mmCIF file of C-alpha atoms and ligand atoms in Angstrom:
data_model
loop_
_atom_site.group_PDB
_atom_site.id
_atom_site.type_symbol
_atom_site.label_atom_id
_atom_site.label_comp_id
_atom_site.label_asym_id
_atom_site.label_seq_id
_atom_site.Cartn_x
_atom_site.Cartn_y
_atom_site.Cartn_z
ATOM 1 C CA MET H 1 -15.808 -2.439 -14.980
ATOM 2 C CA SER H 2 -14.446 -1.079 -11.713
ATOM 3 C CA ILE H 3 -15.725 -2.507 -8.458
ATOM 4 C CA ILE H 4 -15.561 1.087 -7.078
ATOM 5 C CA ALA H 5 -18.627 3.249 -7.508
ATOM 6 C CA GLN H 6 -18.354 6.347 -9.812
ATOM 7 C CA ARG H 7 -19.315 8.586 -6.890
ATOM 8 C CA MET H 8 -16.119 7.723 -5.151
ATOM 9 C CA SER H 9 -14.032 9.354 -7.964
ATOM 10 C CA SER H 10 -14.165 12.778 -6.315
ATOM 11 C CA ILE H 11 -13.943 11.616 -2.635
ATOM 12 C CA LYS H 12 -10.526 11.935 -0.744
ATOM 13 C CA PRO H 13 -9.527 10.554 2.509
ATOM 14 C CA SER H 14 -9.485 13.069 5.305
ATOM 15 C CA PRO H 15 -6.327 15.358 4.896
ATOM 16 C CA THR H 16 -6.095 15.900 8.576
ATOM 17 C CA MET H 17 -6.040 12.247 9.225
ATOM 18 C CA ALA H 18 -3.300 11.938 6.531
ATOM 19 C CA VAL H 19 -1.026 14.479 8.282
ATOM 20 C CA THR H 20 -1.454 12.604 11.617
ATOM 21 C CA ALA H 21 -0.424 9.400 9.779
ATOM 22 C CA LYS H 22 2.705 11.017 8.296
ATOM 23 C CA ALA H 23 3.675 12.477 11.642
ATOM 24 C CA ALA H 24 3.362 8.986 13.262
ATOM 25 C CA GLU H 25 5.550 7.510 10.504
ATOM 26 C CA LEU H 26 8.276 9.950 11.212
ATOM 27 C CA LYS H 27 7.988 9.395 14.966
ATOM 28 C CA ALA H 28 8.304 5.616 14.290
ATOM 29 C CA GLN H 29 11.622 6.433 12.589
ATOM 30 C CA GLY H 30 12.868 8.025 15.845
ATOM 31 C CA ILE H 31 12.319 11.675 14.742
ATOM 32 C CA ASP H 32 11.034 14.026 17.461
ATOM 33 C CA VAL H 33 7.843 15.237 15.658
ATOM 34 C CA ILE H 34 5.589 17.697 17.266
ATOM 35 C CA GLY H 35 2.014 16.981 16.018
ATOM 36 C CA LEU H 36 -0.158 20.106 15.711
ATOM 37 C CA GLY H 37 -2.306 18.511 13.096
ATOM 38 C CA ALA H 38 -5.177 16.702 14.933
ATOM 39 C CA GLY H 39 -8.315 18.370 16.112
ATOM 40 C CA GLU H 40 -8.567 16.738 19.400
ATOM 41 C CA PRO H 41 -8.365 18.011 22.993
ATOM 42 C CA ASP H 42 -5.300 16.697 24.920
ATOM 43 C CA PHE H 43 -7.410 16.693 28.056
ATOM 44 C CA ASP H 44 -9.066 13.465 29.368
ATOM 45 C CA THR H 45 -12.865 12.839 29.483
ATOM 46 C CA PRO H 46 -13.961 14.201 32.972
ATOM 47 C CA ASP H 47 -14.153 11.401 35.715
ATOM 48 C CA HIS H 48 -17.868 11.773 36.410
ATOM 49 C CA ILE H 49 -18.584 11.065 32.690
ATOM 50 C CA LYS H 50 -16.260 8.011 32.521
ATOM 51 C CA GLU H 51 -17.865 6.641 35.749
ATOM 52 C CA ALA H 52 -21.294 6.905 34.110
ATOM 53 C CA GLY H 53 -20.000 4.912 31.175
ATOM 54 C CA LYS H 54 -18.569 2.249 33.424
ATOM 55 C CA ALA H 55 -21.663 2.062 35.553
ATOM 56 C CA ALA H 56 -23.757 1.508 32.378
ATOM 57 C CA ILE H 57 -21.678 -1.530 31.479
ATOM 58 C CA ASP H 58 -21.856 -2.929 34.970
ATOM 59 C CA ALA H 59 -25.627 -2.406 35.048
ATOM 60 C CA GLY H 60 -26.006 -4.534 31.791
ATOM 61 C CA LYS H 61 -26.856 -1.521 29.570
ATOM 62 C CA THR H 62 -25.043 -3.258 26.767
ATOM 63 C CA LYS H 63 -27.829 -4.089 24.384
ATOM 64 C CA TYR H 64 -29.524 -2.338 21.394
ATOM 65 C CA THR H 65 -31.151 0.935 22.079
ATOM 66 C CA PRO H 66 -33.760 2.860 19.968
ATOM 67 C CA THR H 67 -32.270 4.292 16.759
ATOM 68 C CA ASN H 68 -32.887 7.900 17.973
ATOM 69 C CA GLY H 69 -31.291 7.121 21.268
ATOM 70 C CA ILE H 70 -32.442 6.226 24.837
ATOM 71 C CA PRO H 71 -35.156 8.637 26.161
ATOM 72 C CA GLU H 72 -32.965 9.863 28.975
ATOM 73 C CA LEU H 73 -30.440 11.161 26.452
ATOM 74 C CA ARG H 74 -33.043 12.713 24.155
ATOM 75 C CA LYS H 75 -34.488 14.402 27.270
ATOM 76 C CA ALA H 76 -30.965 15.683 28.174
ATOM 77 C CA VAL H 77 -30.475 17.107 24.625
ATOM 78 C CA VAL H 78 -33.957 18.884 24.784
ATOM 79 C CA ASP H 79 -33.033 20.328 28.242
ATOM 80 C CA LYS H 80 -29.549 21.450 26.985
ATOM 81 C CA PHE H 81 -31.114 23.450 24.115
ATOM 82 C CA GLN H 82 -33.631 24.928 26.304
ATOM 83 C CA ARG H 83 -31.272 25.854 29.145
ATOM 84 C CA GLU H 84 -28.232 26.950 27.130
ATOM 85 C CA ASN H 85 -29.734 28.315 23.792
ATOM 86 C CA GLY H 86 -33.348 29.171 24.634
ATOM 87 C CA LEU H 87 -34.596 26.742 21.880
ATOM 88 C CA ALA H 88 -37.748 24.635 22.528
ATOM 89 C CA TYR H 89 -37.660 21.232 20.765
ATOM 90 C CA ASP H 90 -39.825 18.124 21.438
ATOM 91 C CA MET H 91 -38.219 14.819 22.337
ATOM 92 C CA ASN H 92 -39.083 13.448 18.872
ATOM 93 C CA GLN H 93 -37.143 16.242 17.238
ATOM 94 C CA VAL H 94 -33.911 14.871 18.535
ATOM 95 C CA HIS H 95 -31.411 12.872 16.365
ATOM 96 C CA ILE H 96 -28.477 11.175 18.111
ATOM 97 C CA GLY H 97 -25.723 10.033 15.788
ATOM 98 C CA VAL H 98 -22.275 8.363 15.945
ATOM 99 C CA GLY H 99 -20.344 11.674 16.511
ATOM 100 C CA GLY H 100 -21.201 15.018 14.919
ATOM 101 C CA LYS H 101 -19.619 13.760 11.749
ATOM 102 C CA GLN H 102 -22.346 11.081 11.299
ATOM 103 C CA VAL H 103 -25.158 13.490 12.215
ATOM 104 C CA LEU H 104 -23.954 15.797 9.378
ATOM 105 C CA PHE H 105 -23.634 12.809 6.992
ATOM 106 C CA ASN H 106 -27.198 11.565 7.850
ATOM 107 C CA ALA H 107 -28.558 15.052 7.322
ATOM 108 C CA ILE H 108 -26.933 15.419 3.888
ATOM 109 C CA MET H 109 -27.771 11.921 2.725
ATOM 110 C CA ALA H 110 -31.421 12.427 3.851
ATOM 111 C CA THR H 111 -31.835 15.689 1.976
ATOM 112 C CA VAL H 112 -29.403 16.332 -0.952
ATOM 113 C CA ASN H 113 -30.566 15.233 -4.420
ATOM 114 C CA PRO H 114 -28.150 15.104 -7.373
ATOM 115 C CA GLY H 115 -27.557 18.707 -8.424
ATOM 116 C CA ASP H 116 -28.666 20.328 -5.196
ATOM 117 C CA GLU H 117 -26.194 23.063 -4.134
ATOM 118 C CA VAL H 118 -24.887 23.271 -0.688
ATOM 119 C CA ILE H 119 -23.134 26.662 0.250
ATOM 120 C CA ILE H 120 -20.028 26.067 2.259
ATOM 121 C CA PRO H 121 -18.085 29.115 3.561
ATOM 122 C CA ALA H 122 -14.349 28.542 3.037
ATOM 123 C CA PRO H 123 -12.177 27.884 4.896
ATOM 124 C CA TYR H 124 -14.347 24.915 5.942
ATOM 125 C CA TRP H 125 -14.144 21.696 8.062
ATOM 126 C CA VAL H 126 -12.668 19.186 5.633
ATOM 127 C CA SER H 127 -15.556 16.759 5.560
ATOM 128 C CA TYR H 128 -18.415 19.040 4.429
ATOM 129 C CA PRO H 129 -17.503 19.049 0.761
ATOM 130 C CA ASP H 130 -16.887 15.237 0.481
ATOM 131 C CA MET H 131 -20.113 14.504 2.193
ATOM 132 C CA VAL H 132 -22.047 16.642 -0.283
ATOM 133 C CA LEU H 133 -20.195 14.869 -3.145
ATOM 134 C CA ILE H 134 -21.030 11.436 -1.739
ATOM 135 C CA ALA H 135 -24.723 12.472 -1.935
ATOM 136 C CA GLU H 136 -24.083 13.687 -5.549
ATOM 137 C CA GLY H 137 -24.851 17.270 -4.549
ATOM 138 C CA THR H 138 -22.694 20.315 -5.579
ATOM 139 C CA PRO H 139 -20.593 22.139 -2.935
ATOM 140 C CA VAL H 140 -20.662 25.832 -3.506
ATOM 141 C CA PHE H 141 -17.667 27.491 -1.968
ATOM 142 C CA VAL H 142 -17.712 31.122 -0.684
ATOM 143 C CA GLU H 143 -14.282 32.385 0.224
ATOM 144 C CA CYS H 144 -14.163 34.276 3.506
ATOM 145 C CA THR H 145 -10.805 36.023 3.728
ATOM 146 C CA GLU H 146 -8.527 37.043 6.595
ATOM 147 C CA GLU H 147 -9.661 40.623 6.064
ATOM 148 C CA GLU H 148 -13.270 39.382 6.675
ATOM 149 C CA GLU H 149 -12.013 37.619 9.813
ATOM 150 C CA PHE H 150 -12.932 34.355 7.877
ATOM 151 C CA LYS H 151 -16.659 35.042 8.396
ATOM 152 C CA LEU H 152 -19.344 34.869 5.720
ATOM 153 C CA SER H 153 -20.636 38.357 4.687
ATOM 154 C CA PRO H 154 -24.254 38.969 3.839
ATOM 155 C CA GLU H 155 -23.271 40.188 0.405
ATOM 156 C CA LYS H 156 -21.309 37.002 -0.509
ATOM 157 C CA LEU H 157 -24.109 34.869 0.812
ATOM 158 C CA GLU H 158 -26.586 36.672 -1.204
ATOM 159 C CA ALA H 159 -24.458 36.317 -4.394
ATOM 160 C CA ALA H 160 -24.019 32.454 -3.803
ATOM 161 C CA ILE H 161 -27.746 31.569 -3.555
ATOM 162 C CA THR H 162 -29.410 30.219 -6.626
ATOM 163 C CA ASP H 163 -32.681 28.408 -7.233
ATOM 164 C CA ASN H 164 -30.806 25.065 -6.617
ATOM 165 C CA THR H 165 -29.422 26.036 -3.206
ATOM 166 C CA LYS H 166 -30.655 23.580 -0.631
ATOM 167 C CA TRP H 167 -28.475 24.208 2.363
ATOM 168 C CA LEU H 168 -25.975 26.745 3.954
ATOM 169 C CA ILE H 169 -23.619 25.066 6.318
ATOM 170 C CA LEU H 170 -22.508 27.503 9.128
ATOM 171 C CA ASN H 171 -19.850 26.558 11.618
ATOM 172 C CA SER H 172 -18.979 28.785 14.578
ATOM 173 C CA PRO H 173 -16.623 28.812 16.336
ATOM 174 C CA SER H 174 -14.895 27.517 13.213
ATOM 175 C CA ASN H 175 -12.604 24.736 12.471
ATOM 176 C CA PRO H 176 -10.111 25.624 10.990
ATOM 177 C CA THR H 177 -9.931 29.316 11.932
ATOM 178 C CA GLY H 178 -11.479 29.589 15.397
ATOM 179 C CA ALA H 179 -13.637 32.537 14.019
ATOM 180 C CA ALA H 180 -16.862 32.881 15.946
ATOM 181 C CA TYR H 181 -20.028 34.710 14.753
ATOM 182 C CA THR H 182 -21.458 37.320 17.017
ATOM 183 C CA ALA H 183 -25.333 37.762 17.376
ATOM 184 C CA GLY H 184 -24.880 40.702 14.925
ATOM 185 C CA ASP H 185 -23.026 38.569 12.353
ATOM 186 C CA LEU H 186 -25.681 35.886 12.596
ATOM 187 C CA GLN H 187 -28.451 38.487 12.201
ATOM 188 C CA ALA H 188 -26.814 39.776 8.977
ATOM 189 C CA VAL H 189 -26.771 36.204 7.625
ATOM 190 C CA ALA H 190 -30.431 35.686 8.812
ATOM 191 C CA ASP H 191 -31.575 38.803 7.062
ATOM 192 C CA VAL H 192 -30.437 37.259 3.739
ATOM 193 C CA LEU H 193 -31.916 33.926 4.413
ATOM 194 C CA LEU H 194 -35.328 35.485 5.334
ATOM 195 C CA ARG H 195 -35.421 36.677 1.612
ATOM 196 C CA HIS H 196 -34.706 33.141 0.398
ATOM 197 C CA PRO H 197 -37.295 30.830 2.006
ATOM 198 C CA HIS H 198 -36.090 27.709 0.041
ATOM 199 C CA VAL H 199 -32.673 27.722 1.718
ATOM 200 C CA TRP H 200 -32.240 25.640 4.801
ATOM 201 C CA VAL H 201 -29.269 25.945 7.365
ATOM 202 C CA MET H 202 -27.154 23.491 9.198
ATOM 203 C CA THR H 203 -25.488 25.157 12.046
ATOM 204 C CA ASP H 204 -22.371 23.129 13.292
ATOM 205 C CA ASP H 205 -22.004 24.320 16.886
ATOM 206 C CA MET H 206 -19.446 21.650 17.894
ATOM 207 C CA TYR H 207 -17.144 24.180 19.471
ATOM 208 C CA GLU H 208 -19.928 26.141 21.269
ATOM 209 C CA HIS H 209 -18.286 25.928 24.751
ATOM 210 C CA LEU H 210 -14.758 26.633 23.568
ATOM 211 C CA VAL H 211 -14.846 30.466 23.520
ATOM 212 C CA TYR H 212 -12.521 32.986 25.112
ATOM 213 C CA ASP H 213 -12.258 36.745 26.109
ATOM 214 C CA GLY H 214 -15.869 36.757 27.356
ATOM 215 C CA PHE H 215 -17.281 35.868 23.874
ATOM 216 C CA GLU H 216 -20.983 35.160 24.094
ATOM 217 C CA PHE H 217 -21.964 32.110 21.950
ATOM 218 C CA LYS H 218 -25.262 32.311 20.058
ATOM 219 C CA THR H 219 -26.748 29.908 17.467
ATOM 220 C CA LEU H 220 -28.745 31.024 14.492
ATOM 221 C CA ALA H 221 -32.128 29.588 15.512
ATOM 222 C CA GLN H 222 -31.930 31.595 18.703
ATOM 223 C CA VAL H 223 -30.937 34.878 17.008
ATOM 224 C CA GLU H 224 -33.593 34.615 14.304
ATOM 225 C CA PRO H 225 -36.685 32.666 15.550
ATOM 226 C CA ARG H 226 -38.345 33.196 12.069
ATOM 227 C CA LEU H 227 -35.784 30.741 10.695
ATOM 228 C CA PHE H 228 -36.382 28.110 13.256
ATOM 229 C CA GLY H 229 -38.485 25.771 11.016
ATOM 230 C CA ARG H 230 -35.609 25.462 8.454
ATOM 231 C CA ILE H 231 -32.608 25.100 10.740
ATOM 232 C CA LEU H 232 -30.836 21.897 11.857
ATOM 233 C CA THR H 233 -28.941 22.785 15.006
ATOM 234 C CA ILE H 234 -26.018 20.337 15.394
ATOM 235 C CA ASN H 235 -23.799 19.899 18.382
ATOM 236 C CA GLY H 236 -21.859 17.113 20.123
ATOM 237 C CA VAL H 237 -19.750 16.087 23.100
ATOM 238 C CA SER H 238 -16.301 15.375 21.362
ATOM 239 C CA LYS H 239 -14.673 18.797 21.818
ATOM 240 C CA ALA H 240 -15.867 20.438 25.002
ATOM 241 C CA PHE H 241 -16.214 17.219 26.893
ATOM 242 C CA ALA H 242 -13.056 15.666 25.489
ATOM 243 C CA MET H 243 -15.050 12.576 24.325
ATOM 244 C CA THR H 244 -13.719 12.173 20.749
ATOM 245 C CA GLY H 245 -13.486 8.431 21.069
ATOM 246 C CA TRP H 246 -16.923 7.878 22.544
ATOM 247 C CA ARG H 247 -18.596 8.882 19.246
ATOM 248 C CA MET H 248 -21.769 10.889 19.982
ATOM 249 C CA GLY H 249 -23.231 13.907 18.254
ATOM 250 C CA TYR H 250 -26.753 15.194 18.187
ATOM 251 C CA ALA H 251 -29.003 17.540 16.261
ATOM 252 C CA CYS H 252 -32.555 19.053 16.624
ATOM 253 C CA GLY H 253 -34.741 20.361 13.801
ATOM 254 C CA PRO H 254 -38.077 19.899 12.017
ATOM 255 C CA LEU H 255 -39.745 16.556 12.596
ATOM 256 C CA ASN H 256 -39.815 15.343 9.012
ATOM 257 C CA LEU H 257 -36.102 16.007 8.647
ATOM 258 C CA ILE H 258 -35.238 14.233 11.897
ATOM 259 C CA LYS H 259 -37.439 11.268 10.873
ATOM 260 C CA ALA H 260 -35.627 10.866 7.558
ATOM 261 C CA MET H 261 -32.255 11.150 9.398
ATOM 262 C CA ASN H 262 -33.344 8.478 11.921
ATOM 263 C CA ASN H 263 -34.451 6.287 8.913
ATOM 264 C CA ILE H 264 -30.997 6.449 7.431
ATOM 265 C CA GLN H 265 -29.416 5.620 10.668
ATOM 266 C CA SER H 266 -31.821 2.636 11.262
ATOM 267 C CA GLN H 267 -30.451 1.070 8.061
ATOM 268 C CA SER H 268 -26.772 1.857 8.712
ATOM 269 C CA ALA H 269 -25.256 2.229 12.296
ATOM 270 C CA SER H 270 -28.531 1.631 14.162
ATOM 271 C CA HIS H 271 -27.425 3.809 16.974
ATOM 272 C CA THR H 272 -24.250 4.944 18.870
ATOM 273 C CA SER H 273 -23.285 2.574 21.674
ATOM 274 C CA SER H 274 -25.395 2.123 24.680
ATOM 275 C CA MET H 275 -22.672 2.875 27.239
ATOM 276 C CA THR H 276 -21.774 6.021 25.363
ATOM 277 C CA GLN H 277 -25.319 7.219 25.486
ATOM 278 C CA ALA H 278 -25.365 6.656 29.246
ATOM 279 C CA ALA H 279 -22.108 8.597 29.593
ATOM 280 C CA CYS H 280 -23.498 11.438 27.487
ATOM 281 C CA VAL H 281 -26.577 11.774 29.703
ATOM 282 C CA GLU H 282 -24.134 12.639 32.487
ATOM 283 C CA ALA H 283 -22.055 14.857 30.311
ATOM 284 C CA LEU H 284 -25.111 16.929 29.355
ATOM 285 C CA ASN H 285 -26.839 16.971 32.782
ATOM 286 C CA GLY H 286 -23.755 16.926 34.961
ATOM 287 C CA PRO H 287 -21.427 19.705 36.274
ATOM 288 C CA MET H 288 -19.716 21.861 33.742
ATOM 289 C CA ASP H 289 -17.188 23.640 35.975
ATOM 290 C CA PHE H 290 -14.171 21.785 34.469
ATOM 291 C CA LEU H 291 -14.741 23.787 31.356
ATOM 292 C CA ALA H 292 -13.815 27.142 32.797
ATOM 293 C CA GLU H 293 -10.534 25.690 33.948
ATOM 294 C CA ARG H 294 -9.792 24.084 30.717
ATOM 295 C CA ASN H 295 -10.811 27.160 28.708
ATOM 296 C CA ALA H 296 -8.342 29.205 30.737
ATOM 297 C CA VAL H 297 -5.673 26.877 29.699
ATOM 298 C CA TYR H 298 -6.699 26.951 26.010
ATOM 299 C CA LYS H 299 -6.831 30.765 26.099
ATOM 300 C CA GLU H 300 -3.268 30.864 27.582
ATOM 301 C CA ARG H 301 -2.063 28.475 24.857
ATOM 302 C CA ARG H 302 -3.838 30.599 22.153
ATOM 303 C CA ASP H 303 -2.154 33.724 23.325
ATOM 304 C CA LEU H 304 1.206 31.985 23.356
ATOM 305 C CA VAL H 305 0.896 30.654 19.847
ATOM 306 C CA VAL H 306 -0.497 33.876 18.407
ATOM 307 C CA GLY H 307 2.312 35.879 20.173
ATOM 308 C CA MET H 308 5.087 33.668 18.903
ATOM 309 C CA LEU H 309 3.793 33.245 15.431
ATOM 310 C CA GLY H 310 3.411 37.047 15.303
ATOM 311 C CA GLN H 311 7.174 37.171 15.637
ATOM 312 C CA ALA H 312 7.755 34.653 12.789
ATOM 313 C CA GLU H 313 8.919 36.277 9.570
ATOM 314 C CA GLY H 314 6.373 36.138 6.808
ATOM 315 C CA LEU H 315 3.446 34.979 8.959
ATOM 316 C CA ASN H 316 0.264 36.803 9.998
ATOM 317 C CA CYS H 317 -1.927 35.382 12.657
ATOM 318 C CA LEU H 318 -5.281 36.618 13.817
ATOM 319 C CA THR H 319 -6.481 35.996 17.433
ATOM 320 C CA PRO H 320 -9.464 33.853 17.214
ATOM 321 C CA LYS H 321 -12.283 33.871 19.708
ATOM 322 C CA GLY H 322 -13.075 30.173 19.866
ATOM 323 C CA ALA H 323 -12.203 26.434 19.144
ATOM 324 C CA PHE H 324 -8.501 25.451 19.563
ATOM 325 C CA TYR H 325 -7.016 26.360 16.180
ATOM 326 C CA VAL H 326 -5.106 29.349 14.562
ATOM 327 C CA TYR H 327 -5.046 29.767 10.839
ATOM 328 C CA PRO H 328 -2.014 31.963 10.038
ATOM 329 C CA SER H 329 -1.363 33.494 6.460
ATOM 330 C CA ILE H 330 1.979 32.463 4.975
ATOM 331 C CA ALA H 331 1.555 35.013 2.245
ATOM 332 C CA GLY H 332 4.977 36.553 3.223
ATOM 333 C CA CYS H 333 6.718 33.186 2.748
ATOM 334 C CA ILE H 334 5.535 32.459 -0.727
ATOM 335 C CA GLY H 335 8.248 32.417 -3.460
ATOM 336 C CA LYS H 336 11.110 31.866 -0.921
ATOM 337 C CA THR H 337 13.290 28.880 -0.548
ATOM 338 C CA SER H 338 13.831 26.976 2.677
ATOM 339 C CA LYS H 339 17.211 26.102 4.328
ATOM 340 C CA GLY H 340 16.861 22.619 2.924
ATOM 341 C CA GLY H 341 16.461 23.973 -0.637
ATOM 342 C CA ARG H 342 12.611 23.488 -1.004
ATOM 343 C CA LYS H 343 10.879 26.174 -2.972
ATOM 344 C CA ILE H 344 7.718 27.430 -1.198
ATOM 345 C CA GLU H 345 5.147 28.072 -3.872
ATOM 346 C CA THR H 346 2.001 26.849 -2.007
ATOM 347 C CA ASP H 347 0.945 26.238 1.607
ATOM 348 C CA SER H 348 1.339 22.490 0.923
ATOM 349 C CA ASP H 349 5.062 23.196 0.138
ATOM 350 C CA PHE H 350 5.255 25.186 3.356
ATOM 351 C CA VAL H 351 3.865 22.370 5.624
ATOM 352 C CA THR H 352 5.862 19.663 3.878
ATOM 353 C CA ALA H 353 9.182 21.516 4.312
ATOM 354 C CA LEU H 354 8.255 22.537 7.945
ATOM 355 C CA LEU H 355 7.567 18.738 8.735
ATOM 356 C CA GLU H 356 10.683 17.505 6.949
ATOM 357 C CA GLU H 357 13.096 20.201 8.159
ATOM 358 C CA GLU H 358 11.798 21.111 11.507
ATOM 359 C CA ALA H 359 9.599 18.152 12.480
ATOM 360 C CA VAL H 360 6.488 20.083 13.062
ATOM 361 C CA ALA H 361 3.162 18.567 11.644
ATOM 362 C CA SER H 362 0.388 21.104 10.671
ATOM 363 C CA VAL H 363 -2.155 21.091 7.925
ATOM 364 C CA GLN H 364 -2.000 23.104 4.683
ATOM 365 C CA GLY H 365 -4.768 25.605 4.042
ATOM 366 C CA GLU H 366 -5.485 23.943 0.735
ATOM 367 C CA ALA H 367 -7.280 21.202 2.662
ATOM 368 C CA PHE H 368 -9.712 23.705 4.077
ATOM 369 C CA GLY H 369 -10.315 25.661 0.874
ATOM 370 C CA LEU H 370 -8.348 28.802 1.622
ATOM 371 C CA SER H 371 -4.741 29.469 0.764
ATOM 372 C CA PRO H 372 -2.039 30.495 1.475
ATOM 373 C CA HIS H 373 -2.559 29.527 5.218
ATOM 374 C CA PHE H 374 -1.862 26.655 7.507
ATOM 375 C CA ARG H 375 -3.783 25.235 10.494
ATOM 376 C CA ILE H 376 -2.304 24.688 13.823
ATOM 377 C CA SER H 377 -4.300 23.003 16.687
ATOM 378 C CA TYR H 378 -3.126 24.321 20.113
ATOM 379 C CA ALA H 379 -4.901 21.488 22.046
ATOM 380 C CA THR H 380 -1.502 20.194 23.108
ATOM 381 C CA SER H 381 0.925 20.795 26.057
ATOM 382 C CA THR H 382 2.268 24.311 26.546
ATOM 383 C CA ASP H 383 5.928 22.912 26.402
ATOM 384 C CA ALA H 384 5.216 21.260 23.035
ATOM 385 C CA LEU H 385 3.720 24.517 21.730
ATOM 386 C CA ILE H 386 6.667 26.596 22.797
ATOM 387 C CA GLU H 387 9.083 24.189 21.135
ATOM 388 C CA ALA H 388 6.951 23.923 17.986
ATOM 389 C CA CYS H 389 6.610 27.777 17.621
ATOM 390 C CA THR H 390 10.257 28.120 18.227
ATOM 391 C CA ARG H 391 10.907 25.775 15.338
ATOM 392 C CA ILE H 392 8.380 27.643 13.146
ATOM 393 C CA GLN H 393 10.164 30.935 13.854
ATOM 394 C CA ARG H 394 13.517 29.356 12.962
ATOM 395 C CA PHE H 395 12.080 27.747 9.718
ATOM 396 C CA CYS H 396 10.679 31.110 8.638
ATOM 397 C CA SER H 397 13.841 33.056 9.461
ATOM 398 C CA ASN H 398 15.846 30.543 7.494
ATOM 399 C CA LEU H 399 13.733 31.223 4.362
ATOM 400 C CA SER H 400 15.557 33.227 1.712
HETATM 401 N N1 PLP Z 1 -17.756 19.575 13.008
HETATM 402 C C1 PLP Z 1 -16.522 20.210 13.180
HETATM 403 C C2 PLP Z 1 -16.436 21.704 12.774
HETATM 404 C C3 PLP Z 1 -15.469 19.553 13.621
HETATM 405 O O1 PLP Z 1 -14.247 20.146 13.803
HETATM 406 C C4 PLP Z 1 -15.595 18.159 13.937
HETATM 407 C C5 PLP Z 1 -14.446 17.362 14.283
HETATM 408 O O2 PLP Z 1 -13.384 17.616 14.070
HETATM 409 C C6 PLP Z 1 -16.924 17.577 13.781
HETATM 410 C C7 PLP Z 1 -17.945 18.259 13.272
HETATM 411 C C8 PLP Z 1 -17.070 16.094 14.138
HETATM 412 O O3 PLP Z 1 -16.926 15.813 15.414
HETATM 413 P P1 PLP Z 1 -17.260 14.392 16.055
HETATM 414 O O4 PLP Z 1 -17.683 13.450 14.869
HETATM 415 O O5 PLP Z 1 -15.955 13.895 16.588
HETATM 416 O O6 PLP Z 1 -18.295 14.484 17.030
#
């Protein structure tokens, strides 16, 4: 009998982490690889936040904290939701986790029974399906195409709901496409959900603050207050505050759900680190002016990448409103052969050939559940992006 549990048979390691590891391996061989695979800001954590973390260590805040976080942090989360989203939660409706990833994991483990269905619009963030599988639930994918701007239509949502549907996971702005739902888009989704009172919603708002062209971010609970009692609103500091390594994410929702999530955490991670919590109080309460500056840089990079990829033969690239990803279609490259003699039949063939022949690391659309596409993260220096896009253009023009 295997030592490994049966439930692990359908779980894969994160494909985005695998690309990063492959790029690092080529770099170690002396190859000048440009990594556009990782979903991580190249900016540093702002100084005032770092200082708060250091001060917490010096002040001896180095011990266990409550599982659901120090009261100052829960208060900062309640205030954030009120101030920025017009949502009123109590302090005991706050869950603090070890990154947004663990918040989602806790929510799924606390609620999904074997056989429960979780609707996941595709393309999706790579971890959602595997988390549902670990909980022995059934991911139900709904394809949202380039023509639909990668957003879930009310018709497709309606068709995907069954008696076994427990959750819909909604991520805006999206990883991997950068697609962002307007208030109107959200209302259309909400109208369907109002007709199906057994369906709950996790909104993953991790990229809330990374929006461009004056896009106004809204979250579902704010757009449709009648759904408030069955929404878990999830957010975090990793992306906007460039705090990926600190590991803090948070969520607010109905008390019984939050209590169950806290119970899981009390029996696993206990809580995120005490100094991280202190730094996050400063992140949420402190100045946010650095964001406008950084977003101007992201927007410039987005425009650069969309422009250059638009000139690459066989690619089609939408201009996303948020996050720091683009998700070009490679439909025009399928069936061709690369300069190095590799046949491009799938997006995995495309990214493998691109990495081996032009040393650009990206992630195949297959990993996100919608092909034929690939994902590029533009959270890297402008010089690196120009060089990478030049290589992609050359790669595409060499296809025959
Ligand atoms: N949700 C989305 C859509 C993401 O892209 C990520 C990170 O890549 C996360 C959640 C998790 O973020 P973290 O665990 O770093 O807070």
